[in-house]
Amino acid sequence: MRGSAALAVYPPRLLPAMTSLPTRKTELWFSKPASRWMEALPIGNGRIGGMIFGGVSMESIALTESTVWSGAPSDRNINPTAFENLGRIRELMFAGKYAEGGDLCKEHLLGHPDSFGTNLPMATLQIAFDDIAPVQNYRRSLNLDEAIAHVDYTQGGLSFHREIFSSNTDDALIARLTCSKAKSISCTISFAKLTLPGKVTTEGDDTLILRGQAFEHLHSNGKQGVEFEAHIRLRAEGGVVTSREESITVKNADALTILVVISTNYGGADPSKRCTQTLQALRHKTVTQLRSAHLEDHRALYRRVAIDLGTNPAAEQRPTDERRKAVQSGGADPGLSALFFQYGRYLTIAGSRPNSPLPLALQGIWNDGLASSMGWTDDFHLDINTEQNYWVAEVGNLSECQSPLFDFIDAMRVAGRITARKMYGAPGWVSHVVTNPWGFTAAGWGLGWGIFPTGGVWLSLQLLEHYRFTADKQFMKQRLYPVFKEAAEFFLAYMVQHPQHGWLVTGPAVSPENWFLTPDGKKCSESMGPTADRVLVHSLLNACIEASTTLGIDEDFRAKAKDALDRLPPLQIGKHGQLQEWLEDFDEAEPNHRSTTHLIALYPEHQISPAKTPALAQAARITIERRISQPNWEDSEWGRANLVNYYARLLDGEAAHKHLIGLLSKAAEDSLLTYSRGGVAGAESNIFSLDGNCAGAAGIAEMLLQSHEEEIHLLPALPSAWPQGSIHGLCARGGVQVSLSWVAGKLIYASFKSKLGGTHKVRYGTGTTQVSLIKDREVTVRARSFNHG
């Protein structure tokens, strides 16, 4: 029976690409060593990161740790005159005196970042080799399925091999050096010149110790930050090991294992004690045991999803840098897009685990030293970047990787209560545009970006997405609802009625990070009720209503939330046919601006869609095309990733694919790491930013599977560039895993497996069907099952 729940249940069947072990398709590889940071390959265990350069005469491992932060808690972040001047600023804004109101915002509302700090690069471990003879057959690679970096080459007729990985299971970074001939490993291990205050010593002949402090002068006073330690223990098989004051030398070893453990005093920990205990726990473990435990741990996450977007055998035989350059020149390589998707998942696993002390920062757990040297720091940006870092987590079947983010939000809520009370005289909690591990929730320190009171709400929507994907009511009760209710209590007290329209509006606030022109031609950024705020408050109140209803609690509070929801401004279409960015139909001061924050109504939220709000969907499209058609459009990695997701939600696979290729071509290095382009947002050079990798991967998933409109939509934005392919293990909202296969651009079959059971509406093209699922039992549906009306 077409279109009914009484579908035939086919036995589970996966495509060959899904059943076979991962191959070189899951590998990035290069024919030469990295000459700079952005060419190196990242490894990580959720806390300890390493960038592997793969040098022949000198191997460099740029070590990082997520809590190596400068700065400290401060009680001087909030402007003490904020609350007493809030009413006057609002009066000026409502009267259309935006420039005058902006002046008062600058004087009274902006925060003070006196000890804000930044995540910092820790140190670079160097392995200098004795033999400098010519090298042949060089190969440097990162196997995503293994989470192991490899370096291979022949020298003097001998084959040398290195493996480097960062183990979550054993809390250590591990390097293994071998050769085809015994007694051929000779090297000296030391640290490169330190950039942070610190001292290197040795302990016995086999242990190198770095003790340092995360001090810097740009974002704090040069005297604030964590203390850190790195202990490097060598295990040589054969040969002679000797130590000097700041280095250890190995001569004629058969093989060498290097164990790197790192700790800081973040949260009151004892870094020396932790490093010592970790090394003690590793004492009796062989490298085979360490490697096996690492592989099992990593693959339990990574192998949940397999993807095949088609092949180009000639392209796939080339090194990754050559493949990317070929795509940049117009070549077809769908396998590179699939690799980029899995790379985004890999980086999520490597950077964020349930036991991570902090979530992914702007550069994840890695650090090129450039963002931390910029005015915008390597911190947690709440006006899109931190959110983008986690966009692929749920759909990419890495739900638990969001755990450190949820813990971070809980801590931010505590600090945010103080900001709500002191800055706005309101209950609940609030956080603005940037934050750090030290509890900074005040407004930022610049007009145009700093006063964004819904930043904490935006980040907290990741809790809501987790519930949407898992349907975990215990999570809703214990984690989600307390955060959302308290945030809603703030906005119910904070919002005011618009004197002309009667709408409830936020403000003064910005549409990050854009500026508008007032009717008299002045360039301003702060106003009342910008659209981004409206979108986020709308989602917040809706979530509170849904949660209180589902849990059967707080009926009176629910009524207040419903009343406020009904009084929010509508989404509006402006004079150019665009989605208005502000409450008034202002023109942009910079039509080429990189930010389109108001379009979060389209993605990641779903208040706009082609099916339910076609006029608004068209207005969103016009907004996008007006912005990117400017000859000097501020192209950026996160902006390109946004476009992939925006066009996927608009069901335009060709445009989504175009901007995915643009992301790979114009905002990603040959290593496939994405970057914020020099010349944008004050950057003097390209600076690594993780958001493009993770949000770009989310965009690929969004092209293949959507589930935000109470239905599972298969291949909603499939481009012609991927005529044949398969995906296994993507997640849809409602606790459903989806696998599907297509040929010649047409669905062959889709398989569904539910963690909960239940009936789900599934769409393919114009057709729909109902699929009834029994918990943990896979159901396969053929394309002919869809009723096209």
PDB file of C-alpha atoms in Angstrom, residues 107-311:
ATOM      1  CA  GLU A 107      29.703  55.289  27.512  1.00  0.00           C
ATOM      2  CA  HIS A 108      27.477  53.167  29.743  1.00  0.00           C
ATOM      3  CA  LEU A 109      26.808  49.682  28.342  1.00  0.00           C
ATOM      4  CA  LEU A 110      30.036  48.375  26.862  1.00  0.00           C
ATOM      5  CA  GLY A 111      31.972  45.908  28.991  1.00  0.00           C
ATOM      6  CA  HIS A 112      35.510  46.110  30.363  1.00  0.00           C
ATOM      7  CA  PRO A 113      37.834  43.255  29.286  1.00  0.00           C
ATOM      8  CA  ASP A 114      40.606  44.020  31.770  1.00  0.00           C
ATOM      9  CA  SER A 115      41.455  40.342  32.362  1.00  0.00           C
ATOM     10  CA  PHE A 116      39.587  38.626  29.531  1.00  0.00           C
ATOM     11  CA  GLY A 117      42.518  36.518  28.327  1.00  0.00           C
ATOM     12  CA  THR A 118      42.811  34.104  25.423  1.00  0.00           C
ATOM     13  CA  ASN A 119      43.695  30.503  24.697  1.00  0.00           C
ATOM     14  CA  LEU A 120      47.384  30.349  23.806  1.00  0.00           C
ATOM     15  CA  PRO A 121      49.700  27.989  21.896  1.00  0.00           C
ATOM     16  CA  MET A 122      51.711  26.125  24.531  1.00  0.00           C
ATOM     17  CA  ALA A 123      55.017  25.045  22.985  1.00  0.00           C
ATOM     18  CA  THR A 124      56.521  23.146  20.056  1.00  0.00           C
ATOM     19  CA  LEU A 125      58.207  19.816  20.677  1.00  0.00           C
ATOM     20  CA  GLN A 126      61.051  19.118  18.266  1.00  0.00           C
ATOM     21  CA  ILE A 127      62.674  15.844  17.255  1.00  0.00           C
ATOM     22  CA  ALA A 128      65.960  16.556  15.466  1.00  0.00           C
ATOM     23  CA  PHE A 129      67.395  13.620  13.485  1.00  0.00           C
ATOM     24  CA  ASP A 130      71.057  12.937  12.922  1.00  0.00           C
ATOM     25  CA  ASP A 131      70.888  11.654   9.348  1.00  0.00           C
ATOM     26  CA  ILE A 132      70.556  14.422   6.730  1.00  0.00           C
ATOM     27  CA  ALA A 133      70.977  12.222   3.636  1.00  0.00           C
ATOM     28  CA  PRO A 134      68.562  12.739   0.716  1.00  0.00           C
ATOM     29  CA  VAL A 135      65.063  11.339   1.114  1.00  0.00           C
ATOM     30  CA  GLN A 136      62.912   9.422  -1.363  1.00  0.00           C
ATOM     31  CA  ASN A 137      59.297   8.213  -1.379  1.00  0.00           C
ATOM     32  CA  TYR A 138      58.174  10.752   1.181  1.00  0.00           C
ATOM     33  CA  ARG A 139      54.560  10.523   2.349  1.00  0.00           C
ATOM     34  CA  ARG A 140      52.814  12.423   5.161  1.00  0.00           C
ATOM     35  CA  SER A 141      49.229  11.510   6.017  1.00  0.00           C
ATOM     36  CA  LEU A 142      46.364  11.699   8.459  1.00  0.00           C
ATOM     37  CA  ASN A 143      44.113   8.673   8.514  1.00  0.00           C
ATOM     38  CA  LEU A 144      40.735   9.921   9.725  1.00  0.00           C
ATOM     39  CA  ASP A 145      39.493   6.433  10.521  1.00  0.00           C
ATOM     40  CA  GLU A 146      42.509   5.843  12.784  1.00  0.00           C
ATOM     41  CA  ALA A 147      43.053   9.413  14.030  1.00  0.00           C
ATOM     42  CA  ILE A 148      46.753   8.745  13.499  1.00  0.00           C
ATOM     43  CA  ALA A 149      49.238  10.930  11.634  1.00  0.00           C
ATOM     44  CA  HIS A 150      51.826   9.009   9.638  1.00  0.00           C
ATOM     45  CA  VAL A 151      55.176   9.994   8.143  1.00  0.00           C
ATOM     46  CA  ASP A 152      56.979   7.580   5.790  1.00  0.00           C
ATOM     47  CA  TYR A 153      60.137   7.919   3.704  1.00  0.00           C
ATOM     48  CA  THR A 154      63.257   6.089   2.640  1.00  0.00           C
ATOM     49  CA  GLN A 155      66.715   7.419   3.435  1.00  0.00           C
ATOM     50  CA  GLY A 156      70.015   5.732   2.730  1.00  0.00           C
ATOM     51  CA  GLY A 157      68.133   2.629   1.602  1.00  0.00           C
ATOM     52  CA  LEU A 158      66.248   2.387   4.906  1.00  0.00           C
ATOM     53  CA  SER A 159      62.492   2.796   5.452  1.00  0.00           C
ATOM     54  CA  PHE A 160      61.502   5.117   8.273  1.00  0.00           C
ATOM     55  CA  HIS A 161      58.026   5.336   9.752  1.00  0.00           C
ATOM     56  CA  ARG A 162      56.374   7.576  12.326  1.00  0.00           C
ATOM     57  CA  GLU A 163      52.946   7.331  13.902  1.00  0.00           C
ATOM     58  CA  ILE A 164      51.585  10.091  16.124  1.00  0.00           C
ATOM     59  CA  PHE A 165      48.209  10.112  17.862  1.00  0.00           C
ATOM     60  CA  SER A 166      46.516  11.753  20.835  1.00  0.00           C
ATOM     61  CA  SER A 167      44.706   9.211  22.973  1.00  0.00           C
ATOM     62  CA  ASN A 168      41.574  10.094  24.893  1.00  0.00           C
ATOM     63  CA  THR A 169      41.607   6.715  26.604  1.00  0.00           C
ATOM     64  CA  ASP A 170      45.105   7.146  28.030  1.00  0.00           C
ATOM     65  CA  ASP A 171      45.161  10.963  28.187  1.00  0.00           C
ATOM     66  CA  ALA A 172      48.451  11.302  26.296  1.00  0.00           C
ATOM     67  CA  LEU A 173      49.921  12.223  22.932  1.00  0.00           C
ATOM     68  CA  ILE A 174      52.027   9.342  21.666  1.00  0.00           C
ATOM     69  CA  ALA A 175      54.664   9.238  18.940  1.00  0.00           C
ATOM     70  CA  ARG A 176      56.205   6.005  17.670  1.00  0.00           C
ATOM     71  CA  LEU A 177      59.357   6.012  15.514  1.00  0.00           C
ATOM     72  CA  THR A 178      60.582   2.868  13.743  1.00  0.00           C
ATOM     73  CA  CYS A 179      62.954   1.848  10.959  1.00  0.00           C
ATOM     74  CA  SER A 180      63.412  -1.180   8.743  1.00  0.00           C
ATOM     75  CA  LYS A 181      66.882  -1.740  10.186  1.00  0.00           C
ATOM     76  CA  ALA A 182      67.831  -2.083  13.835  1.00  0.00           C
ATOM     77  CA  LYS A 183      69.874   0.595  15.619  1.00  0.00           C
ATOM     78  CA  SER A 184      68.836   3.284  13.110  1.00  0.00           C
ATOM     79  CA  ILE A 185      66.876   5.728  15.271  1.00  0.00           C
ATOM     80  CA  SER A 186      69.083   8.599  16.461  1.00  0.00           C
ATOM     81  CA  CYS A 187      67.617  11.930  17.445  1.00  0.00           C
ATOM     82  CA  THR A 188      67.476  14.730  20.003  1.00  0.00           C
ATOM     83  CA  ILE A 189      64.205  15.760  21.658  1.00  0.00           C
ATOM     84  CA  SER A 190      63.795  19.326  22.894  1.00  0.00           C
ATOM     85  CA  PHE A 191      61.450  22.284  22.849  1.00  0.00           C
ATOM     86  CA  ALA A 192      61.678  25.103  20.337  1.00  0.00           C
ATOM     87  CA  LYS A 193      62.207  28.590  21.723  1.00  0.00           C
ATOM     88  CA  LEU A 194      59.391  29.225  24.196  1.00  0.00           C
ATOM     89  CA  THR A 195      56.907  31.999  23.518  1.00  0.00           C
ATOM     90  CA  LEU A 196      55.298  31.770  26.964  1.00  0.00           C
ATOM     91  CA  PRO A 197      57.194  32.195  30.240  1.00  0.00           C
ATOM     92  CA  GLY A 198      58.573  28.807  31.191  1.00  0.00           C
ATOM     93  CA  LYS A 199      61.540  26.578  31.955  1.00  0.00           C
ATOM     94  CA  VAL A 200      62.623  23.237  30.521  1.00  0.00           C
ATOM     95  CA  THR A 201      64.404  20.668  32.700  1.00  0.00           C
ATOM     96  CA  THR A 202      65.139  16.960  32.606  1.00  0.00           C
ATOM     97  CA  GLU A 203      64.396  14.257  35.141  1.00  0.00           C
ATOM     98  CA  GLY A 204      66.685  11.270  34.860  1.00  0.00           C
ATOM     99  CA  ASP A 205      67.801  10.323  31.369  1.00  0.00           C
ATOM    100  CA  ASP A 206      64.347   9.691  29.909  1.00  0.00           C
ATOM    101  CA  THR A 207      62.041  12.565  30.902  1.00  0.00           C
ATOM    102  CA  LEU A 208      61.845  16.140  29.628  1.00  0.00           C
ATOM    103  CA  ILE A 209      59.705  18.570  31.630  1.00  0.00           C
ATOM    104  CA  LEU A 210      58.312  21.959  30.651  1.00  0.00           C
ATOM    105  CA  ARG A 211      56.796  24.169  33.338  1.00  0.00           C
ATOM    106  CA  GLY A 212      55.235  27.420  32.222  1.00  0.00           C
ATOM    107  CA  GLN A 213      52.614  30.107  32.647  1.00  0.00           C
ATOM    108  CA  ALA A 214      49.975  31.296  30.188  1.00  0.00           C
ATOM    109  CA  PHE A 215      50.870  34.962  30.481  1.00  0.00           C
ATOM    110  CA  GLU A 216      50.493  37.589  27.746  1.00  0.00           C
ATOM    111  CA  HIS A 217      49.952  41.349  27.641  1.00  0.00           C
ATOM    112  CA  LEU A 218      47.392  41.929  24.875  1.00  0.00           C
ATOM    113  CA  HIS A 219      44.294  40.440  26.513  1.00  0.00           C
ATOM    114  CA  SER A 220      45.347  40.576  30.170  1.00  0.00           C
ATOM    115  CA  ASN A 221      48.006  42.250  32.275  1.00  0.00           C
ATOM    116  CA  GLY A 222      50.833  39.787  31.645  1.00  0.00           C
ATOM    117  CA  LYS A 223      50.528  38.293  35.126  1.00  0.00           C
ATOM    118  CA  GLN A 224      47.271  36.337  34.847  1.00  0.00           C
ATOM    119  CA  GLY A 225      46.749  32.870  33.461  1.00  0.00           C
ATOM    120  CA  VAL A 226      47.042  29.173  34.192  1.00  0.00           C
ATOM    121  CA  GLU A 227      50.188  27.302  35.111  1.00  0.00           C
ATOM    122  CA  PHE A 228      50.930  24.345  32.882  1.00  0.00           C
ATOM    123  CA  GLU A 229      53.270  21.395  32.708  1.00  0.00           C
ATOM    124  CA  ALA A 230      54.250  18.991  29.943  1.00  0.00           C
ATOM    125  CA  HIS A 231      56.134  15.797  30.790  1.00  0.00           C
ATOM    126  CA  ILE A 232      57.752  13.955  27.890  1.00  0.00           C
ATOM    127  CA  ARG A 233      58.818  10.395  28.663  1.00  0.00           C
ATOM    128  CA  LEU A 234      60.991   8.452  26.209  1.00  0.00           C
ATOM    129  CA  ARG A 235      60.989   4.687  25.759  1.00  0.00           C
ATOM    130  CA  ALA A 236      63.889   3.600  23.601  1.00  0.00           C
ATOM    131  CA  GLU A 237      64.185   0.016  22.437  1.00  0.00           C
ATOM    132  CA  GLY A 238      67.902  -0.582  22.373  1.00  0.00           C
ATOM    133  CA  GLY A 239      70.454   2.184  21.908  1.00  0.00           C
ATOM    134  CA  VAL A 240      71.637   4.768  24.406  1.00  0.00           C
ATOM    135  CA  VAL A 241      69.575   7.564  25.974  1.00  0.00           C
ATOM    136  CA  THR A 242      71.277  10.537  27.624  1.00  0.00           C
ATOM    137  CA  SER A 243      69.975  13.834  28.934  1.00  0.00           C
ATOM    138  CA  ARG A 244      71.297  17.343  29.013  1.00  0.00           C
ATOM    139  CA  GLU A 245      69.887  20.394  30.763  1.00  0.00           C
ATOM    140  CA  GLU A 246      67.073  21.007  28.237  1.00  0.00           C
ATOM    141  CA  SER A 247      67.132  18.019  25.871  1.00  0.00           C
ATOM    142  CA  ILE A 248      67.366  14.242  25.605  1.00  0.00           C
ATOM    143  CA  THR A 249      69.405  12.420  22.988  1.00  0.00           C
ATOM    144  CA  VAL A 250      68.752   8.917  21.661  1.00  0.00           C
ATOM    145  CA  LYS A 251      71.515   7.052  19.814  1.00  0.00           C
ATOM    146  CA  ASN A 252      71.151   3.906  17.692  1.00  0.00           C
ATOM    147  CA  ALA A 253      67.784   2.754  19.016  1.00  0.00           C
ATOM    148  CA  ASP A 254      65.770   0.062  17.269  1.00  0.00           C
ATOM    149  CA  ALA A 255      62.564   2.004  17.922  1.00  0.00           C
ATOM    150  CA  LEU A 256      61.441   4.942  20.038  1.00  0.00           C
ATOM    151  CA  THR A 257      58.143   5.750  21.739  1.00  0.00           C
ATOM    152  CA  ILE A 258      57.540   9.273  23.034  1.00  0.00           C
ATOM    153  CA  LEU A 259      54.778   9.837  25.608  1.00  0.00           C
ATOM    154  CA  VAL A 260      53.566  13.415  26.029  1.00  0.00           C
ATOM    155  CA  VAL A 261      51.299  14.280  28.961  1.00  0.00           C
ATOM    156  CA  ILE A 262      50.075  17.806  29.689  1.00  0.00           C
ATOM    157  CA  SER A 263      48.121  19.380  32.529  1.00  0.00           C
ATOM    158  CA  THR A 264      47.302  22.817  33.919  1.00  0.00           C
ATOM    159  CA  ASN A 265      46.043  24.171  37.224  1.00  0.00           C
ATOM    160  CA  TYR A 266      42.725  25.171  35.647  1.00  0.00           C
ATOM    161  CA  GLY A 267      39.923  24.517  38.105  1.00  0.00           C
ATOM    162  CA  GLY A 268      42.387  24.110  40.972  1.00  0.00           C
ATOM    163  CA  ALA A 269      44.122  21.017  39.601  1.00  0.00           C
ATOM    164  CA  ASP A 270      47.732  20.120  40.413  1.00  0.00           C
ATOM    165  CA  PRO A 271      49.448  19.861  37.019  1.00  0.00           C
ATOM    166  CA  SER A 272      52.607  18.164  38.328  1.00  0.00           C
ATOM    167  CA  LYS A 273      50.625  15.530  40.183  1.00  0.00           C
ATOM    168  CA  ARG A 274      48.361  14.821  37.212  1.00  0.00           C
ATOM    169  CA  CYS A 275      51.265  14.469  34.781  1.00  0.00           C
ATOM    170  CA  THR A 276      53.095  12.151  37.174  1.00  0.00           C
ATOM    171  CA  GLN A 277      50.033   9.998  37.753  1.00  0.00           C
ATOM    172  CA  THR A 278      49.262   9.775  34.027  1.00  0.00           C
ATOM    173  CA  LEU A 279      52.771   8.640  33.198  1.00  0.00           C
ATOM    174  CA  GLN A 280      52.628   6.138  36.043  1.00  0.00           C
ATOM    175  CA  ALA A 281      49.389   4.707  34.601  1.00  0.00           C
ATOM    176  CA  LEU A 282      51.127   4.328  31.220  1.00  0.00           C
ATOM    177  CA  ARG A 283      54.181   2.655  32.660  1.00  0.00           C
ATOM    178  CA  HIS A 284      53.226  -0.945  31.960  1.00  0.00           C
ATOM    179  CA  LYS A 285      51.257  -0.391  28.756  1.00  0.00           C
ATOM    180  CA  THR A 286      52.889  -1.339  25.474  1.00  0.00           C
ATOM    181  CA  VAL A 287      52.565   0.918  22.456  1.00  0.00           C
ATOM    182  CA  THR A 288      50.446  -1.816  20.861  1.00  0.00           C
ATOM    183  CA  GLN A 289      48.028  -1.632  23.790  1.00  0.00           C
ATOM    184  CA  LEU A 290      47.975   2.166  23.683  1.00  0.00           C
ATOM    185  CA  ARG A 291      47.331   2.160  19.938  1.00  0.00           C
ATOM    186  CA  SER A 292      44.606  -0.486  20.141  1.00  0.00           C
ATOM    187  CA  ALA A 293      42.765   1.337  22.929  1.00  0.00           C
ATOM    188  CA  HIS A 294      42.990   4.584  20.960  1.00  0.00           C
ATOM    189  CA  LEU A 295      41.648   2.990  17.782  1.00  0.00           C
ATOM    190  CA  GLU A 296      38.745   1.334  19.568  1.00  0.00           C
ATOM    191  CA  ASP A 297      37.803   4.568  21.321  1.00  0.00           C
ATOM    192  CA  HIS A 298      38.020   6.753  18.206  1.00  0.00           C
ATOM    193  CA  ARG A 299      36.339   4.338  15.818  1.00  0.00           C
ATOM    194  CA  ALA A 300      33.389   3.878  18.170  1.00  0.00           C
ATOM    195  CA  LEU A 301      32.512   7.466  17.219  1.00  0.00           C
ATOM    196  CA  TYR A 302      33.975   7.938  13.759  1.00  0.00           C
ATOM    197  CA  ARG A 303      32.616   4.762  12.161  1.00  0.00           C
ATOM    198  CA  ARG A 304      29.016   5.602  12.944  1.00  0.00           C
ATOM    199  CA  VAL A 305      28.794   7.466   9.636  1.00  0.00           C
ATOM    200  CA  ALA A 306      30.045   6.484   6.167  1.00  0.00           C
ATOM    201  CA  ILE A 307      29.635   8.631   3.064  1.00  0.00           C
ATOM    202  CA  ASP A 308      30.169   8.182  -0.663  1.00  0.00           C
ATOM    203  CA  LEU A 309      29.417  11.097  -2.995  1.00  0.00           C
ATOM    204  CA  GLY A 310      30.848   9.498  -6.110  1.00  0.00           C
ATOM    205  CA  THR A 311      34.360   8.930  -7.357  1.00  0.00           C
TER     206      THR A 311
END
